[in-house]
């Protein structure tokens, strides 16, 4: 059972198109992070969201944290070939007492390919 | 501006040998996390350490795997008597502290372990 369901798993689009990647869970997260990973490299942190309903923008990337802090989305506007890569969402769980665990729980990842 | 450093980047071992993976956290970071990425799978948490303490090892296999983060020097992930199923990319991440909701983790480039 995957705690964080990320979809779609694969996405192949043309340059200039828009896309959205989803990250869903039945669990509450104290924070959620989005990473991008290139082949042969480690994940690079793009953004952290911590407040329910929070929206953050990073150039053409828009990140949203669900009101209940159980889901998140990444939207890319006018995708470019340079956006090609593996996108990962990762969250820190919160237990019933409200304490955050240190470890990150990752989704399976979305492999994005943007064709020129 | 040194980030998280890992070495070696690539490691080849024969079945039954030992593998030692090293991780130096970012300057000012006192928390280290190890994750494993198997082919076709996402990153899985293994262990969380602070200096001279193991905080959470819930993701570590019960046998052959151990980790340490001594007072001086890098964190070490040690795999004894490696088997082919240990072949994977091993990533280290560091964060400044657990306190605070952000607790952003920054990843190193990884060590690719191949067991022949």
mmCIF file of C-alpha atoms in Angstrom:
data_model
loop_
_atom_site.group_PDB
_atom_site.id
_atom_site.type_symbol
_atom_site.label_atom_id
_atom_site.label_comp_id
_atom_site.label_asym_id
_atom_site.label_seq_id
_atom_site.Cartn_x
_atom_site.Cartn_y
_atom_site.Cartn_z
ATOM 1 C CA UNK A 1 0.000 0.000 0.000
ATOM 2 C CA UNK A 2 1.409 3.321 -1.123
ATOM 3 C CA UNK A 3 0.894 6.056 1.450
ATOM 4 C CA UNK A 4 1.330 8.811 -1.124
ATOM 5 C CA UNK A 5 -0.267 8.139 -4.504
ATOM 6 C CA UNK A 6 1.270 10.177 -7.257
ATOM 7 C CA UNK A 7 -0.289 10.436 -10.715
ATOM 8 C CA UNK A 8 0.211 10.166 -13.533
ATOM 9 C CA UNK A 9 3.245 7.907 -13.468
ATOM 10 C CA UNK A 10 4.265 8.919 -16.992
ATOM 11 C CA UNK A 11 3.513 12.103 -18.897
ATOM 12 C CA UNK A 12 4.637 12.834 -22.439
ATOM 13 C CA UNK A 13 3.639 16.205 -23.872
ATOM 14 C CA UNK A 14 4.609 18.761 -26.483
ATOM 15 C CA UNK A 15 6.416 21.979 -25.731
ATOM 16 C CA UNK A 16 3.991 24.734 -24.771
ATOM 17 C CA UNK A 17 1.351 22.477 -23.240
ATOM 18 C CA UNK A 18 0.203 22.701 -19.641
ATOM 19 C CA UNK A 19 0.221 19.796 -17.211
ATOM 20 C CA UNK A 20 -0.711 18.894 -13.660
ATOM 21 C CA UNK A 21 0.762 16.219 -11.396
ATOM 22 C CA UNK A 22 -1.206 15.037 -8.394
ATOM 23 C CA UNK A 23 -0.153 13.683 -5.042
ATOM 24 C CA UNK A 24 -2.875 12.167 -2.849
ATOM 25 C CA UNK A 25 -3.082 10.482 0.536
ATOM 26 C CA UNK A 26 -5.575 9.542 3.206
ATOM 27 C CA UNK A 27 -3.085 10.743 5.815
ATOM 28 C CA UNK A 28 -2.406 14.250 7.047
ATOM 29 C CA UNK A 29 1.022 15.748 6.412
ATOM 30 C CA UNK A 30 2.655 18.494 8.426
ATOM 31 C CA UNK A 31 4.499 19.565 5.307
ATOM 32 C CA UNK A 32 4.854 18.445 1.747
ATOM 33 C CA UNK A 33 7.816 18.905 -0.531
ATOM 34 C CA UNK A 34 8.242 18.625 -4.280
ATOM 35 C CA UNK A 35 11.524 17.509 -5.754
ATOM 36 C CA UNK A 36 12.874 17.122 -9.253
ATOM 37 C CA UNK A 37 15.424 14.434 -10.030
ATOM 38 C CA UNK A 38 17.660 14.125 -13.071
ATOM 39 C CA UNK A 39 19.098 10.754 -14.143
ATOM 40 C CA UNK A 40 22.139 9.872 -12.080
ATOM 41 C CA UNK A 41 21.593 12.689 -9.601
ATOM 42 C CA UNK A 42 19.863 13.239 -6.290
ATOM 43 C CA UNK A 43 16.470 14.913 -5.846
ATOM 44 C CA UNK A 44 16.579 18.702 -5.876
ATOM 45 C CA UNK A 45 14.104 20.509 -3.653
ATOM 46 C CA UNK A 46 11.675 22.743 -5.566
ATOM 47 C CA UNK A 47 9.273 23.896 -2.862
ATOM 48 C CA UNK A 48 7.866 23.169 0.595
ATOM 49 C CA UNK A 49 4.225 23.787 1.510
ATOM 50 C CA UNK A 50 3.020 23.654 5.094
ATOM 51 C CA UNK A 51 -0.348 25.413 5.366
ATOM 52 C CA UNK A 52 -3.632 23.918 4.179
ATOM 53 C CA UNK A 53 -4.751 25.728 1.028
ATOM 54 C CA UNK A 54 -1.324 27.224 0.465
ATOM 55 C CA UNK A 55 -0.317 28.102 -3.094
ATOM 56 C CA UNK A 56 3.271 28.793 -4.101
ATOM 57 C CA UNK A 57 4.571 29.844 -7.490
ATOM 58 C CA UNK A 58 8.033 29.279 -8.898
ATOM 59 C CA UNK A 59 8.179 30.855 -12.362
ATOM 60 C CA UNK A 60 5.977 28.589 -14.513
ATOM 61 C CA UNK A 61 5.400 26.085 -11.688
ATOM 62 C CA UNK A 62 2.457 26.404 -9.308
ATOM 63 C CA UNK A 63 2.243 24.235 -6.199
ATOM 64 C CA UNK A 64 -0.869 23.804 -4.104
ATOM 65 C CA UNK A 65 -1.418 22.110 -0.750
ATOM 66 C CA UNK A 66 -4.918 20.785 -0.099
ATOM 67 C CA UNK A 67 -7.061 22.378 2.603
ATOM 68 C CA UNK A 68 -6.910 19.201 4.703
ATOM 69 C CA UNK A 69 -3.162 18.786 4.067
ATOM 70 C CA UNK A 70 -3.733 15.355 2.528
ATOM 71 C CA UNK A 71 -3.031 16.182 -1.097
ATOM 72 C CA UNK A 72 -1.003 18.442 -3.321
ATOM 73 C CA UNK A 73 -0.628 19.332 -6.958
ATOM 74 C CA UNK A 74 2.072 20.671 -9.231
ATOM 75 C CA UNK A 75 0.975 22.599 -12.306
ATOM 76 C CA UNK A 76 3.398 23.568 -15.061
ATOM 77 C CA UNK A 77 2.382 26.204 -17.557
ATOM 78 C CA UNK A 78 3.801 26.229 -21.093
ATOM 79 C CA UNK A 79 6.117 23.284 -20.522
ATOM 80 C CA UNK A 80 9.594 23.393 -22.024
ATOM 81 C CA UNK A 81 12.015 20.574 -22.889
ATOM 82 C CA UNK A 82 14.132 21.694 -19.944
ATOM 83 C CA UNK A 83 11.280 20.662 -17.632
ATOM 84 C CA UNK A 84 11.876 17.011 -18.556
ATOM 85 C CA UNK A 85 12.679 14.907 -15.515
ATOM 86 C CA UNK A 86 11.324 12.887 -12.605
ATOM 87 C CA UNK A 87 9.067 14.828 -10.251
ATOM 88 C CA UNK A 88 8.605 13.530 -6.727
ATOM 89 C CA UNK A 89 6.285 14.576 -3.957
ATOM 90 C CA UNK A 90 7.276 13.785 -0.395
ATOM 91 C CA UNK A 91 5.516 14.441 2.877
ATOM 92 C CA UNK A 92 6.179 14.448 6.585
ATOM 93 C CA UNK A 93 3.446 12.599 8.425
ATOM 94 C CA UNK A 94 1.726 13.905 11.527
ATOM 95 C CA UNK A 95 0.616 11.489 14.229
ATOM 96 C CA UNK A 96 -2.547 11.745 16.304
ATOM 97 C CA UNK A 97 -0.743 13.896 18.844
ATOM 98 C CA UNK A 98 0.299 16.365 16.183
ATOM 99 C CA UNK A 99 3.986 15.456 16.264
ATOM 100 C CA UNK A 100 5.798 15.373 12.975
ATOM 101 C CA UNK A 101 8.056 12.520 12.116
ATOM 102 C CA UNK A 102 11.430 13.400 10.652
ATOM 103 C CA UNK A 103 11.389 10.994 7.727
ATOM 104 C CA UNK A 104 9.870 11.802 4.362
ATOM 105 C CA UNK A 105 7.364 9.531 2.662
ATOM 106 C CA UNK A 106 7.729 9.671 -1.109
ATOM 107 C CA UNK A 107 5.280 9.155 -3.922
ATOM 108 C CA UNK A 108 6.239 6.859 -6.789
ATOM 109 C CA UNK A 109 7.201 9.789 -8.998
ATOM 110 C CA UNK A 110 6.065 11.198 -12.328
ATOM 111 C CA UNK A 111 8.367 10.912 -15.312
ATOM 112 C CA UNK A 112 7.746 13.973 -17.464
ATOM 113 C CA UNK A 113 8.974 14.190 -21.044
ATOM 114 C CA UNK A 114 8.503 17.435 -22.950
ATOM 115 C CA UNK A 115 9.085 17.128 -26.680
ATOM 116 C CA UNK A 116 10.337 20.128 -28.683
ATOM 117 C CA UNK B 1 28.408 26.574 -0.954
ATOM 118 C CA UNK B 2 29.000 22.878 -0.377
ATOM 119 C CA UNK B 3 25.882 20.773 -0.463
ATOM 120 C CA UNK B 4 25.447 17.251 0.829
ATOM 121 C CA UNK B 5 28.400 15.165 -0.222
ATOM 122 C CA UNK B 6 28.354 11.443 -0.789
ATOM 123 C CA UNK B 7 31.111 9.085 -1.750
ATOM 124 C CA UNK B 8 31.777 7.009 -3.568
ATOM 125 C CA UNK B 9 29.389 7.932 -6.378
ATOM 126 C CA UNK B 10 29.605 4.426 -7.773
ATOM 127 C CA UNK B 11 30.488 1.266 -5.884
ATOM 128 C CA UNK B 12 30.802 -2.257 -7.243
ATOM 129 C CA UNK B 13 30.922 -5.182 -4.868
ATOM 130 C CA UNK B 14 30.789 -8.938 -5.245
ATOM 131 C CA UNK B 15 28.260 -10.954 -3.302
ATOM 132 C CA UNK B 16 29.378 -11.440 0.280
ATOM 133 C CA UNK B 17 31.576 -8.329 0.440
ATOM 134 C CA UNK B 18 30.941 -5.274 2.568
ATOM 135 C CA UNK B 19 29.823 -1.896 1.269
ATOM 136 C CA UNK B 20 30.497 1.367 3.097
ATOM 137 C CA UNK B 21 28.713 4.486 1.941
ATOM 138 C CA UNK B 22 29.678 7.888 3.315
ATOM 139 C CA UNK B 23 27.690 11.073 3.681
ATOM 140 C CA UNK B 24 28.795 14.525 4.800
ATOM 141 C CA UNK B 25 25.816 16.794 5.550
ATOM 142 C CA UNK B 26 25.524 20.404 4.540
ATOM 143 C CA UNK B 27 27.372 22.848 6.749
ATOM 144 C CA UNK B 28 25.299 23.636 9.810
ATOM 145 C CA UNK B 29 23.077 20.565 9.433
ATOM 146 C CA UNK B 30 23.000 18.099 12.287
ATOM 147 C CA UNK B 31 20.367 15.661 11.024
ATOM 148 C CA UNK B 32 21.063 12.974 8.452
ATOM 149 C CA UNK B 33 18.644 10.671 6.649
ATOM 150 C CA UNK B 34 19.360 7.709 4.406
ATOM 151 C CA UNK B 35 16.995 6.627 1.623
ATOM 152 C CA UNK B 36 17.173 3.815 -0.917
ATOM 153 C CA UNK B 37 15.880 3.984 -4.477
ATOM 154 C CA UNK B 38 15.407 0.648 -6.183
ATOM 155 C CA UNK B 39 14.910 0.442 -9.965
ATOM 156 C CA UNK B 40 11.345 1.325 -10.922
ATOM 157 C CA UNK B 41 10.525 2.356 -7.360
ATOM 158 C CA UNK B 42 10.419 5.589 -5.417
ATOM 159 C CA UNK B 43 12.677 6.560 -2.567
ATOM 160 C CA UNK B 44 12.205 4.589 0.625
ATOM 161 C CA UNK B 45 13.269 5.846 4.023
ATOM 162 C CA UNK B 46 15.879 3.767 5.829
ATOM 163 C CA UNK B 47 17.241 5.589 8.874
ATOM 164 C CA UNK B 48 17.370 8.992 10.563
ATOM 165 C CA UNK B 49 20.362 9.993 12.680
ATOM 166 C CA UNK B 50 21.658 12.863 14.696
ATOM 167 C CA UNK B 51 25.207 13.087 15.950
ATOM 168 C CA UNK B 52 25.946 9.883 17.881
ATOM 169 C CA UNK B 53 22.253 8.930 17.974
ATOM 170 C CA UNK B 54 19.937 6.829 15.848
ATOM 171 C CA UNK B 55 16.546 8.518 16.015
ATOM 172 C CA UNK B 56 14.478 6.317 13.708
ATOM 173 C CA UNK B 57 15.619 3.121 12.027
ATOM 174 C CA UNK B 58 12.191 1.828 11.124
ATOM 175 C CA UNK B 59 13.137 1.489 7.450
ATOM 176 C CA UNK B 60 16.340 -0.447 7.937
ATOM 177 C CA UNK B 61 16.446 -4.144 7.067
ATOM 178 C CA UNK B 62 16.838 -6.167 10.241
ATOM 179 C CA UNK B 63 20.055 -7.837 9.187
ATOM 180 C CA UNK B 64 23.286 -6.796 7.495
ATOM 181 C CA UNK B 65 22.516 -3.048 7.485
ATOM 182 C CA UNK B 66 23.795 -0.542 10.015
ATOM 183 C CA UNK B 67 24.286 3.195 10.162
ATOM 184 C CA UNK B 68 26.198 5.634 12.311
ATOM 185 C CA UNK B 69 26.804 9.349 12.547
ATOM 186 C CA UNK B 70 29.807 9.867 14.825
ATOM 187 C CA UNK B 71 30.681 13.037 16.663
ATOM 188 C CA UNK B 72 33.408 13.684 14.128
ATOM 189 C CA UNK B 73 33.329 12.703 10.502
ATOM 190 C CA UNK B 74 30.699 11.638 8.004
ATOM 191 C CA UNK B 75 27.692 9.428 8.456
ATOM 192 C CA UNK B 76 28.303 5.854 7.338
ATOM 193 C CA UNK B 77 25.798 3.371 5.946
ATOM 194 C CA UNK B 78 27.276 -0.092 6.128
ATOM 195 C CA UNK B 79 25.984 -3.155 4.327
ATOM 196 C CA UNK B 80 27.574 -6.441 5.262
ATOM 197 C CA UNK B 81 27.593 -9.547 3.058
ATOM 198 C CA UNK B 82 25.932 -7.783 0.157
ATOM 199 C CA UNK B 83 23.498 -9.628 -2.083
ATOM 200 C CA UNK B 84 22.295 -8.747 -5.582
ATOM 201 C CA UNK B 85 19.059 -7.368 -4.180
ATOM 202 C CA UNK B 86 21.051 -4.632 -2.442
ATOM 203 C CA UNK B 87 21.866 -3.081 -5.821
ATOM 204 C CA UNK B 88 20.255 0.342 -5.735
ATOM 205 C CA UNK B 89 20.915 4.040 -5.447
ATOM 206 C CA UNK B 90 21.437 5.138 -1.866
ATOM 207 C CA UNK B 91 20.763 8.766 -1.052
ATOM 208 C CA UNK B 92 21.663 10.780 1.967
ATOM 209 C CA UNK B 93 19.785 13.929 2.958
ATOM 210 C CA UNK B 94 20.429 16.464 5.684
ATOM 211 C CA UNK B 95 18.407 19.084 7.505
ATOM 212 C CA UNK B 96 19.297 21.722 10.074
ATOM 213 C CA UNK B 97 16.845 20.582 12.753
ATOM 214 C CA UNK B 98 13.570 18.795 13.254
ATOM 215 C CA UNK B 99 11.981 21.668 15.099
ATOM 216 C CA UNK B 100 9.774 23.776 12.873
ATOM 217 C CA UNK B 101 7.388 22.603 10.224
ATOM 218 C CA UNK B 102 9.671 23.200 7.285
ATOM 219 C CA UNK B 103 12.481 20.779 8.132
ATOM 220 C CA UNK B 104 13.552 20.829 4.528
ATOM 221 C CA UNK B 105 15.788 17.946 3.570
ATOM 222 C CA UNK B 106 18.511 18.448 0.999
ATOM 223 C CA UNK B 107 19.809 15.458 -0.886
ATOM 224 C CA UNK B 108 23.231 14.388 -1.980
ATOM 225 C CA UNK B 109 24.018 12.985 -5.433
ATOM 226 C CA UNK B 110 23.728 9.399 -4.236
ATOM 227 C CA UNK B 111 25.874 6.286 -4.319
ATOM 228 C CA UNK B 112 25.010 3.737 -6.956
ATOM 229 C CA UNK B 113 25.750 0.299 -5.564
ATOM 230 C CA UNK B 114 26.062 -2.600 -7.958
ATOM 231 C CA UNK B 115 26.430 -6.106 -6.567
ATOM 232 C CA UNK B 116 27.858 -8.628 -9.006
#
